[in-house]
Short mmCIF file of C-alpha atoms in Angstrom, two decimals:
data_model
loop_
_atom_site.label_atom_id
_atom_site.label_comp_id
_atom_site.label_asym_id
_atom_site.label_seq_id
_atom_site.Cartn_x
_atom_site.Cartn_y
_atom_site.Cartn_z
CA ILE A 1 -5.79 49.17 9.15
CA PRO A 2 -4.84 49.92 12.76
CA LEU A 3 -1.65 51.91 12.96
CA LYS A 4 0.61 52.61 15.90
CA PRO A 5 0.69 56.41 16.31
CA GLU A 6 4.12 56.33 17.94
CA LEU A 7 5.59 54.86 14.71
CA SER A 8 6.19 56.60 11.41
CA PRO A 9 4.30 55.48 8.26
CA GLN A 10 7.45 53.69 7.08
CA GLN A 11 7.83 51.91 10.43
CA ASN A 12 4.17 50.88 10.40
CA ALA A 13 4.58 49.50 6.88
CA ALA A 14 7.70 47.58 7.93
CA ARG A 15 5.82 46.15 10.91
CA PHE A 16 2.99 44.89 8.72
CA TYR A 17 5.44 43.40 6.24
CA LYS A 18 7.28 41.60 9.06
CA ASP A 19 4.01 40.18 10.42
CA TYR A 20 3.00 39.08 6.91
CA ALA A 21 6.35 37.34 6.34
CA LYS A 22 6.06 35.59 9.71
CA ALA A 23 2.53 34.38 8.95
CA LYS A 24 3.54 33.20 5.48
CA ASN A 25 6.49 31.24 6.88
CA ALA A 26 4.26 29.72 9.58
CA GLU A 27 1.79 28.60 6.90
CA LYS A 28 4.59 26.94 4.93
CA ILE A 29 5.88 25.10 7.99
CA LEU A 30 2.37 24.01 8.97
CA THR A 31 1.69 22.72 5.45
CA GLU A 32 4.92 20.70 5.49
CA GLN A 33 4.08 19.28 8.92
CA MET A 34 0.61 18.27 7.74
CA GLU A 35 2.07 16.54 4.70
CA ARG A 36 4.55 14.64 6.88
CA ALA A 37 1.74 13.71 9.27
CA GLU A 38 -0.33 12.33 6.39
CA ILE A 39 2.61 10.20 5.24
CA GLU A 40 3.13 8.90 8.77
CA ALA A 41 -0.58 8.09 9.14
CA GLU A 42 -0.56 6.31 5.77
CA TYR A 43 2.46 4.25 6.76
CA LEU A 44 1.10 3.26 10.18
CA ALA A 45 -2.17 2.21 8.54
CA MET A 46 -0.09 -0.06 6.28
CA VAL A 47 1.58 -1.59 9.33
CA LEU A 48 -1.79 -2.16 10.98
CA GLU A 49 -3.09 -3.86 7.84
CA GLU A 50 -0.03 -6.11 7.49
CA LEU A 51 -0.62 -7.46 11.02
CA SER A 52 -3.65 -9.26 9.58
CA ARG A 53 -1.26 -11.41 7.50
CA VAL A 54 0.94 -12.53 10.40
CA GLU A 55 1.29 -16.32 10.47
CA GLY A 56 3.98 -16.84 13.06
CA GLU A 57 6.46 -15.37 15.49
CA ALA A 58 8.98 -14.60 12.75
CA ASP A 59 6.42 -12.35 11.01
CA LEU A 60 5.77 -10.44 14.24
CA TRP A 61 9.48 -9.95 14.92
CA GLU A 62 10.04 -8.65 11.40
CA ILE A 63 7.29 -6.06 11.82
CA ARG A 64 8.75 -5.10 15.20
CA GLU A 65 12.20 -4.70 13.64
CA GLU A 66 10.70 -2.51 10.93
CA LEU A 67 9.12 -0.26 13.56
CA GLU A 68 12.39 -0.14 15.52
CA GLN A 69 14.33 0.94 12.44
CA GLY A 70 11.75 3.63 11.81
CA GLY A 71 12.13 4.95 15.35
CA TYR A 72 8.53 4.16 16.34
CA ILE A 73 9.43 1.82 19.20
CA ARG A 74 12.52 1.31 21.33
CA PRO A 75 14.94 -1.45 20.31
CA ASP A 76 14.66 -4.68 22.26
CA ARG A 77 18.26 -5.54 23.17
CA LYS A 78 17.26 -8.99 24.44
CA LYS A 79 15.49 -10.19 21.30
CA GLN A 80 16.98 -12.98 19.27
CA LYS A 81 17.89 -12.51 15.63
CA VAL A 82 15.12 -13.96 13.51
CA ARG A 83 15.71 -15.02 9.94
CA PRO A 84 13.47 -13.07 7.53
CA GLY A 85 10.47 -15.08 6.42
CA LYS A 86 9.52 -15.98 2.88
CA PRO A 87 6.51 -14.63 1.00
CA MET A 88 3.40 -16.75 0.66
CA GLU A 89 3.47 -18.87 -2.48
CA PHE A 90 0.54 -19.79 -4.70
CA LEU A 91 0.19 -21.75 -7.94
CA SER A 92 -2.27 -20.41 -10.50
CA SER A 93 -4.66 -22.66 -12.40
CA ASP A 94 -2.33 -22.25 -15.40
CA GLY A 95 0.75 -23.32 -13.44
CA TYR A 96 2.33 -19.88 -12.76
CA ARG A 97 3.98 -19.16 -9.42
CA ILE A 98 2.43 -16.23 -7.55
CA TYR A 99 4.16 -14.68 -4.54
CA VAL A 100 2.46 -12.55 -1.88
CA GLY A 101 4.33 -10.49 0.72
CA ARG A 102 3.33 -10.59 4.38
CA ASN A 103 4.74 -7.26 5.54
CA ASN A 104 6.36 -4.06 4.27
CA CYS A 105 9.96 -5.25 4.50
CA GLU A 106 9.05 -8.49 2.76
CA ASN A 107 7.20 -6.50 0.09
CA ASP A 108 10.37 -4.49 -0.58
CA ARG A 109 12.50 -7.63 -0.86
CA LEU A 110 9.97 -9.39 -3.05
CA SER A 111 9.32 -6.55 -5.48
CA LEU A 112 12.68 -4.78 -5.61
CA LYS A 113 15.20 -7.59 -5.09
CA THR A 114 13.73 -11.05 -5.67
CA ALA A 115 11.38 -10.47 -8.60
CA ARG A 116 12.71 -10.24 -12.13
CA LYS A 117 12.23 -7.00 -14.04
CA ASP A 118 9.95 -8.76 -16.52
CA ASP A 119 7.72 -10.38 -13.88
CA LEU A 120 4.31 -8.83 -13.23
CA TRP A 121 3.56 -6.83 -10.08
CA LEU A 122 0.04 -6.31 -8.70
CA HIS A 123 -1.39 -4.12 -5.94
CA ILE A 124 -4.86 -3.06 -4.94
CA GLN A 125 -5.76 0.47 -5.95
CA LYS A 126 -6.38 3.18 -3.32
CA PHE A 127 -6.31 0.77 -0.37
CA HIS A 128 -3.61 -0.70 1.83
CA GLY A 129 -2.55 -4.16 0.75
CA THR A 130 0.31 -6.44 -0.07
CA HIS A 131 2.62 -6.72 -3.08
CA VAL A 132 1.86 -9.61 -5.42
CA ILE A 133 4.27 -10.99 -8.03
CA ILE A 134 3.48 -13.30 -10.94
CA ALA A 135 6.73 -15.07 -11.83
CA CYS A 136 6.38 -15.09 -15.60
CA ALA A 137 9.85 -14.00 -16.85
CA GLY A 138 8.48 -11.80 -19.62
CA VAL A 139 5.86 -14.29 -20.85
CA THR A 140 2.35 -12.84 -20.82
CA PRO A 141 0.32 -15.04 -18.44
CA PRO A 142 -3.19 -16.15 -19.42
CA ASP A 143 -6.02 -13.90 -18.30
CA GLU A 144 -7.09 -16.46 -15.70
CA THR A 145 -3.71 -16.30 -13.96
CA ILE A 146 -3.79 -12.48 -13.90
CA THR A 147 -7.33 -12.56 -12.53
CA GLU A 148 -6.36 -15.03 -9.82
CA ALA A 149 -3.32 -12.96 -8.83
CA ALA A 150 -5.50 -9.83 -8.71
CA GLN A 151 -7.99 -11.68 -6.50
CA LEU A 152 -5.15 -12.54 -4.14
CA ALA A 153 -4.03 -8.89 -4.09
CA ALA A 154 -7.59 -7.90 -3.21
CA TRP A 155 -8.02 -10.63 -0.61
CA PHE A 156 -4.83 -9.71 1.24
CA SER A 157 -5.84 -6.07 1.57
CA GLN A 158 -8.21 -3.71 3.36
CA ALA A 159 -10.83 -4.40 0.69
CA LYS A 160 -11.04 -8.16 1.26
CA GLU A 161 -14.76 -7.90 2.05
CA GLY A 162 -15.54 -5.77 -1.02
CA GLN A 163 -16.68 -6.44 -4.57
CA ASN A 164 -15.54 -5.08 -7.94
CA VAL A 165 -12.16 -4.11 -6.48
CA PRO A 166 -9.65 -2.37 -8.82
CA VAL A 167 -6.15 -3.91 -8.89
CA ASP A 168 -3.23 -2.39 -10.81
CA VAL A 169 -0.94 -4.60 -12.88
CA THR A 170 2.47 -3.56 -14.21
CA PRO A 171 5.86 -5.12 -15.03
CA VAL A 172 8.32 -4.91 -12.13
CA ARG A 173 10.66 -2.72 -14.19
CA TYR A 174 8.23 0.18 -13.86
CA LEU A 175 8.42 0.22 -10.05
CA ARG A 176 10.40 2.98 -8.33
CA LYS A 177 11.08 3.58 -4.67
CA PRO A 178 11.35 7.32 -3.92
CA LYS A 179 14.34 8.41 -1.87
CA GLY A 180 13.50 8.24 1.82
CA ALA A 181 10.22 6.38 1.23
CA LYS A 182 8.87 4.15 3.98
CA PRO A 183 9.17 0.35 3.69
CA GLY A 184 6.65 -1.12 1.27
CA MET A 185 6.01 2.15 -0.55
CA VAL A 186 6.70 2.27 -4.28
CA VAL A 187 5.47 4.38 -7.20
CA TYR A 188 4.70 3.48 -10.80
CA ASP A 189 3.23 5.32 -13.76
CA LYS A 190 2.55 2.64 -16.38
CA TYR A 191 -0.09 0.08 -15.55
CA ARG A 192 -3.44 -1.42 -16.39
CA THR A 193 -6.27 -2.10 -13.99
CA VAL A 194 -8.38 -5.23 -13.61
CA ILE A 195 -11.60 -5.44 -11.59
CA VAL A 196 -12.04 -8.48 -9.35
CA THR A 197 -13.90 -9.75 -6.30
CA PRO A 198 -11.74 -11.05 -3.42
CA ASP A 199 -12.04 -14.79 -2.87
CA GLY A 200 -10.71 -16.43 0.30
CA ASN A 201 -11.57 -19.91 -0.98
CA LEU A 202 -9.41 -19.28 -4.05
CA ALA A 203 -6.50 -18.22 -1.84
CA GLU A 204 -6.82 -21.42 0.17
CA ARG A 205 -7.05 -23.59 -2.94
CA LEU A 206 -4.02 -22.07 -4.70
CA ARG A 207 -1.81 -21.80 -1.60
CA GLN A 208 1.34 -23.92 -1.67
CA LYS A 209 2.03 -25.45 1.71
CA LEU A 210 5.76 -25.20 2.43
#
């Protein structure tokens, strides 16, 4: 250990302790910054994915407003107020209404405000995707309806070109939004998983034209 001869042993020890404390604090700060950066990257990837579901100007303005509120882009003072859009609506083969969000803000409204606590919520596992709600009011839907809703969750996600895609299913009452979480981000700890293959033709067939 290199020592400074002009310092006493106690002063050398204090110097090393100070350097150690500084390095330890720097490591803590760096770790926190990396964690925040990962969250930001995750969120921006979600925004990029939701752009694939844009169907009109209102959808684009809502995404822009979300980014403005998050401080990612400057507010546009000249823009006109756009009424929030409605989620996509589908009708399962068994007659159950299935709702699919188009963007993060719409996902929050759909899952945390519009849906009943005893409806079913679906989301693709480990990929970015939309929130899907089966409006069932506590009645257990037939397996075919759950499979179709899971296929929609897979189709409107990053894994739309995949096969054997895992989709989580849980009642809405088990969803929680952590304090300070980004739009569209929720957590849940009770769920089951179904395996499906995304089907664009199914989405087109079940879609309700409003």
